[in-house]
Amino acid sequence: MKKLAELYRGKAKTVYTTENPDLLILEFRNDTSAFDGLRIEQLDRKGMVNNKFNYFIMTKLHEAGIPTQVEALLSDNEVLVKKLQMIPVECVVRNRAAGSLVKRLGVEEGQVLNPPTFELFLKNDALHDPMVNDSHCKAFGWASDDQLAKMKELSFKINTILTDLFDKAGLILVDYKLEFGLFKGEITLGDEFSPDGCRLWEKSTLKKMDKDRFRQGLGGVIEAYEEVAKRIGVCL
Ligand code: ADP
Ligand code: UDP
């Protein structure tokens, strides 16, 4: 399957149309952004690592019965996916307090959240992805009640699958962001699951192994991504 035309260039990926109107190619670039695109740097190998990481995770989720976008890994940096009609809200699940939750509520970083929380954020960099709720989604037509219920159900199912997968690799899945879209009317997992969009801490040391290394200038960003990939069994 070949790329036809560039449909959209995001902060980390470029989306291309293909000969099949139902399929797109996502190209993972080395661009790494933080603070809603305010800071952008090129990190060697990042596109390849995230593409293979995402393909591995999406395949695991598919095998566990989650509807995902993934069709085929095409190359180091490209994956063939179903063309989704994206829902413009991000779903965030948290098992421990970190990031914006700590800032917003003044709670301690690392506090265990039992049960895990579920939050919705509007995808809008200019507005810094504001938090929204179900009624905003309905009133503005971003998602219906049924669609929201499905997104929440799938987000928590994914939490069970991935918490276990990372736990077996000696890692804590602290939190993560998911994006869903519609494919032939069905809520389907899109975008990516990689260390760019989740927090992973080493169980024994609580070392940060995710994009916080970039956000906080800790260094060794891709080395940490590669270490996580190796531990869960991604072939790089
Ligand atoms: P951003 O738009 O946040 O800068 P990216 O650089 O990751 O993010 O760009 C990828 C874009 O492609 C995102 O806007 C995402 O919503 C969209 N996208 C991801 N997967 C799919 C898909 N399967 N079908 C259609 N669009 C998708
Ligand atoms: N996240 C993301 N994209 C966003 C916002 C958040 O991938 O636009 C991820 C982030 O990496 C973390 C989780 O969602 O794993 C929760 O992020 P948080 O709300 O704490 O925001 P942050 O302070 O990280 O921007």
XYZ file of C-alpha atoms and ligand atoms in Angstrom:
288
model
C 0.000 0.000 0.000
C 1.492 3.351 -1.097
C 1.029 6.868 0.228
C -1.105 9.023 -2.051
C -1.495 12.487 -0.588
C -0.689 14.172 2.696
C -3.952 14.590 4.596
C -2.669 16.131 7.819
C 0.677 16.904 9.452
C 0.413 16.764 13.249
C 3.067 17.420 15.865
C 4.491 13.886 15.779
C 2.888 12.053 12.864
C 1.935 12.710 9.257
C -1.260 11.162 7.913
C -1.480 10.041 4.252
C -4.345 8.818 2.126
C -3.983 5.539 0.195
C -5.697 4.001 -2.873
C -8.226 2.535 -0.447
C -10.560 5.265 0.863
C -11.030 3.286 4.118
C -7.303 3.120 4.902
C -4.644 5.661 5.863
C -0.909 5.511 6.468
C 0.437 7.052 9.684
C 4.084 8.088 9.462
C 5.799 8.461 12.836
C 8.374 11.275 12.756
C 11.247 12.004 15.153
C 9.644 15.315 16.174
C 9.022 15.407 19.898
C 6.796 18.105 21.304
C 5.809 19.266 24.762
C 3.703 22.027 26.254
C 1.119 21.937 23.413
C 3.761 22.211 20.703
C 5.649 25.113 22.299
C 8.808 23.010 22.524
C 9.745 20.764 19.598
C 12.951 18.745 19.178
C 14.147 15.967 16.915
C 15.017 12.797 18.790
C 16.880 10.189 16.787
C 15.012 6.833 16.375
C 11.857 8.100 18.111
C 9.611 7.624 15.050
C 10.748 4.023 14.612
C 10.512 3.155 18.313
C 7.014 4.627 18.726
C 5.726 3.068 15.497
C 6.839 -0.437 16.510
C 5.775 0.104 20.149
C 2.319 1.251 19.034
C 1.929 -1.660 16.598
C 2.871 -4.126 19.343
C 0.418 -2.656 21.871
C -2.438 -2.307 19.363
C -1.923 -5.923 18.278
C -2.113 -7.081 21.909
C -5.292 -5.036 22.409
C -6.822 -6.422 19.195
C -6.066 -9.969 20.383
C -7.858 -9.128 23.644
C -10.982 -8.055 21.742
C -10.520 -4.256 21.578
C -11.502 -2.749 18.199
C -8.359 -0.966 16.948
C -7.343 0.926 13.831
C -4.318 -1.255 13.068
C -4.104 -3.142 9.756
C -0.384 -3.742 9.073
C 3.105 -2.572 9.963
C 4.490 -1.209 6.675
C 8.014 -0.082 7.560
C 10.107 1.243 10.460
C 8.127 4.482 10.488
C 4.808 3.641 8.831
C 1.673 1.772 9.800
C -1.458 1.087 7.756
C -4.623 1.948 9.690
C -8.360 2.212 9.268
C -9.487 5.738 8.449
C -11.451 6.830 11.502
C -13.763 9.756 11.902
C -11.915 11.017 14.976
C -13.771 12.122 18.095
C -12.028 15.368 19.132
C -11.680 14.472 22.821
C -8.814 12.651 24.526
C -9.630 9.999 27.137
C -7.188 9.918 30.064
C -7.082 7.033 32.547
C -5.000 7.415 35.708
C -3.825 4.722 38.135
C -1.602 7.123 40.083
C -1.604 10.906 40.454
C 0.843 12.755 38.174
C 1.083 15.621 35.690
C -1.906 17.932 35.324
C -3.888 16.134 38.069
C -1.208 16.977 40.637
C -1.167 20.625 39.470
C -4.961 20.892 39.384
C -5.816 19.215 42.691
C -2.608 19.714 44.679
C -2.388 16.001 45.457
C 0.868 14.138 45.907
C 2.592 12.714 42.839
C 2.444 8.922 42.927
C -0.695 8.648 45.063
C -2.529 5.466 44.075
C -5.963 6.125 42.589
C -8.331 3.326 43.457
C -10.536 3.088 41.492
C -8.636 4.574 38.521
C -9.992 7.883 37.193
C -11.347 8.695 33.730
C -11.143 12.215 32.280
C -11.972 13.875 28.976
C -9.948 16.693 27.356
C -10.826 18.634 24.235
C -8.128 18.262 21.542
C -7.221 21.917 21.042
C -3.589 23.043 21.402
C -4.476 26.760 21.223
C -6.706 26.307 24.278
C -4.197 23.910 25.966
C -6.575 20.920 25.727
C -9.132 22.025 28.332
C -10.865 19.426 30.484
C -14.473 18.789 29.417
C -17.305 16.571 30.637
C -20.021 14.392 29.119
C -22.511 17.240 28.842
C -20.046 19.371 26.814
C -19.469 16.413 24.483
C -23.208 16.020 23.945
C -24.063 19.726 23.708
C -21.331 20.428 21.147
C -21.946 17.196 19.225
C -18.461 15.715 19.830
C -19.825 12.379 21.074
C -23.183 10.858 22.021
C -24.087 9.189 25.331
C -23.650 5.738 23.806
C -20.312 6.652 22.252
C -19.037 8.114 25.539
C -20.132 5.012 27.431
C -18.264 2.806 24.941
C -15.127 4.976 25.082
C -15.133 4.748 28.867
C -15.746 0.997 28.869
C -12.931 0.385 26.358
C -10.555 2.762 28.216
C -10.968 0.744 31.419
C -10.725 -2.621 29.580
C -7.483 -1.378 28.042
C -6.329 -0.412 31.546
C -6.759 -3.972 32.804
C -4.878 -5.422 29.825
C -2.009 -2.927 29.830
C -1.543 -2.597 33.604
C -0.912 -6.338 33.650
C 1.365 -6.281 30.577
C 3.577 -3.512 32.018
C 3.471 -4.970 35.546
C 4.959 -8.223 34.215
C 7.786 -6.104 32.748
C 8.493 -4.443 36.118
C 6.722 -1.195 35.174
C 3.853 0.824 36.627
C 1.363 2.206 34.124
C 0.715 5.545 35.857
C -1.603 7.150 33.290
C -2.264 7.337 29.556
C -4.195 9.111 26.847
C -6.346 7.403 24.235
C -8.062 8.742 21.114
C -11.068 7.015 19.617
C -12.861 7.429 16.317
C -15.679 5.859 14.364
C -15.155 3.181 11.707
C -18.365 2.149 9.963
C -20.219 3.349 13.079
C -18.097 1.415 15.604
C -16.019 3.136 18.313
C -12.455 2.146 17.432
C -9.110 2.915 19.093
C -7.014 5.249 16.931
C -3.891 7.391 17.058
C -1.097 5.752 19.092
C -0.162 4.131 22.354
C 3.510 4.814 23.042
C 5.693 6.322 25.791
C 4.847 9.717 24.234
C 1.272 9.450 25.502
C 1.550 7.566 28.776
C 3.516 7.564 31.998
C 5.550 4.494 32.934
C 7.613 4.212 36.093
C 10.077 1.469 36.904
C 8.497 -0.495 39.780
C 11.656 -0.947 41.850
C 13.045 2.624 41.565
C 10.065 4.746 40.364
C 12.374 5.979 37.562
C 10.407 7.790 34.827
C 10.587 5.863 31.544
C 8.309 8.043 29.370
C 7.908 11.489 27.823
C 8.298 13.166 31.227
C 12.044 12.628 30.638
C 11.687 15.077 27.725
C 9.229 17.444 29.463
C 11.449 17.653 32.546
C 14.797 17.680 30.704
C 15.961 14.468 32.394
C 17.828 13.174 29.288
C 17.996 9.581 28.051
C 14.534 9.879 26.517
C 14.802 7.374 23.672
C 17.046 5.088 25.697
C 14.192 4.808 28.238
C 11.606 4.168 25.472
C 13.877 1.449 24.053
C 14.350 -0.127 27.471
C 10.564 -0.305 27.987
C 10.130 -1.732 24.479
C 12.758 -4.406 25.159
C 11.158 -5.368 28.485
C 7.676 -5.880 27.049
C 9.014 -7.772 24.014
C 8.798 -5.256 21.138
C 11.274 -6.168 18.343
C 13.110 -2.948 17.394
P -1.566 16.105 16.841
O -2.707 16.260 15.876
O -2.051 16.079 18.264
O -0.445 17.065 16.623
P -0.197 13.758 15.683
O 1.045 14.402 15.197
O -0.063 12.464 16.377
O -1.041 14.628 16.710
O -1.134 13.642 14.422
C -1.876 12.550 14.126
C -3.304 12.987 13.828
O -3.973 11.942 13.154
C -4.094 13.306 15.081
O -4.818 14.494 14.883
C -5.023 12.109 15.243
O -6.257 12.467 15.836
C -5.223 11.663 13.795
N -5.433 10.224 13.661
C -4.811 9.254 14.372
N -5.224 8.042 13.997
C -6.148 8.229 13.024
C -6.949 7.342 12.239
N -6.882 6.036 12.376
N -7.824 7.894 11.339
C -7.904 9.242 11.185
N -7.132 10.118 11.883
C -6.279 9.626 12.794
N -1.283 13.166 27.257
C -1.052 13.099 25.916
N -1.397 14.144 25.119
C -1.949 15.261 25.607
C -2.193 15.339 26.998
C -1.846 14.275 27.797
O -0.549 12.087 25.429
O -2.261 16.180 24.829
C -0.954 12.042 28.137
C 0.275 12.311 29.013
O 1.458 11.855 28.397
C -0.030 11.521 30.265
C -1.566 11.508 30.339
O -2.022 11.817 29.027
O 0.401 10.184 30.117
C -2.125 12.518 31.319
O -1.578 13.779 31.034
P -1.839 15.016 31.988
O -3.287 15.367 31.970
O -1.235 14.749 33.316
O -1.142 16.222 31.257
P 0.387 16.689 31.159
O 0.681 17.415 32.424
O 1.189 15.466 30.964
O 0.379 17.553 29.960
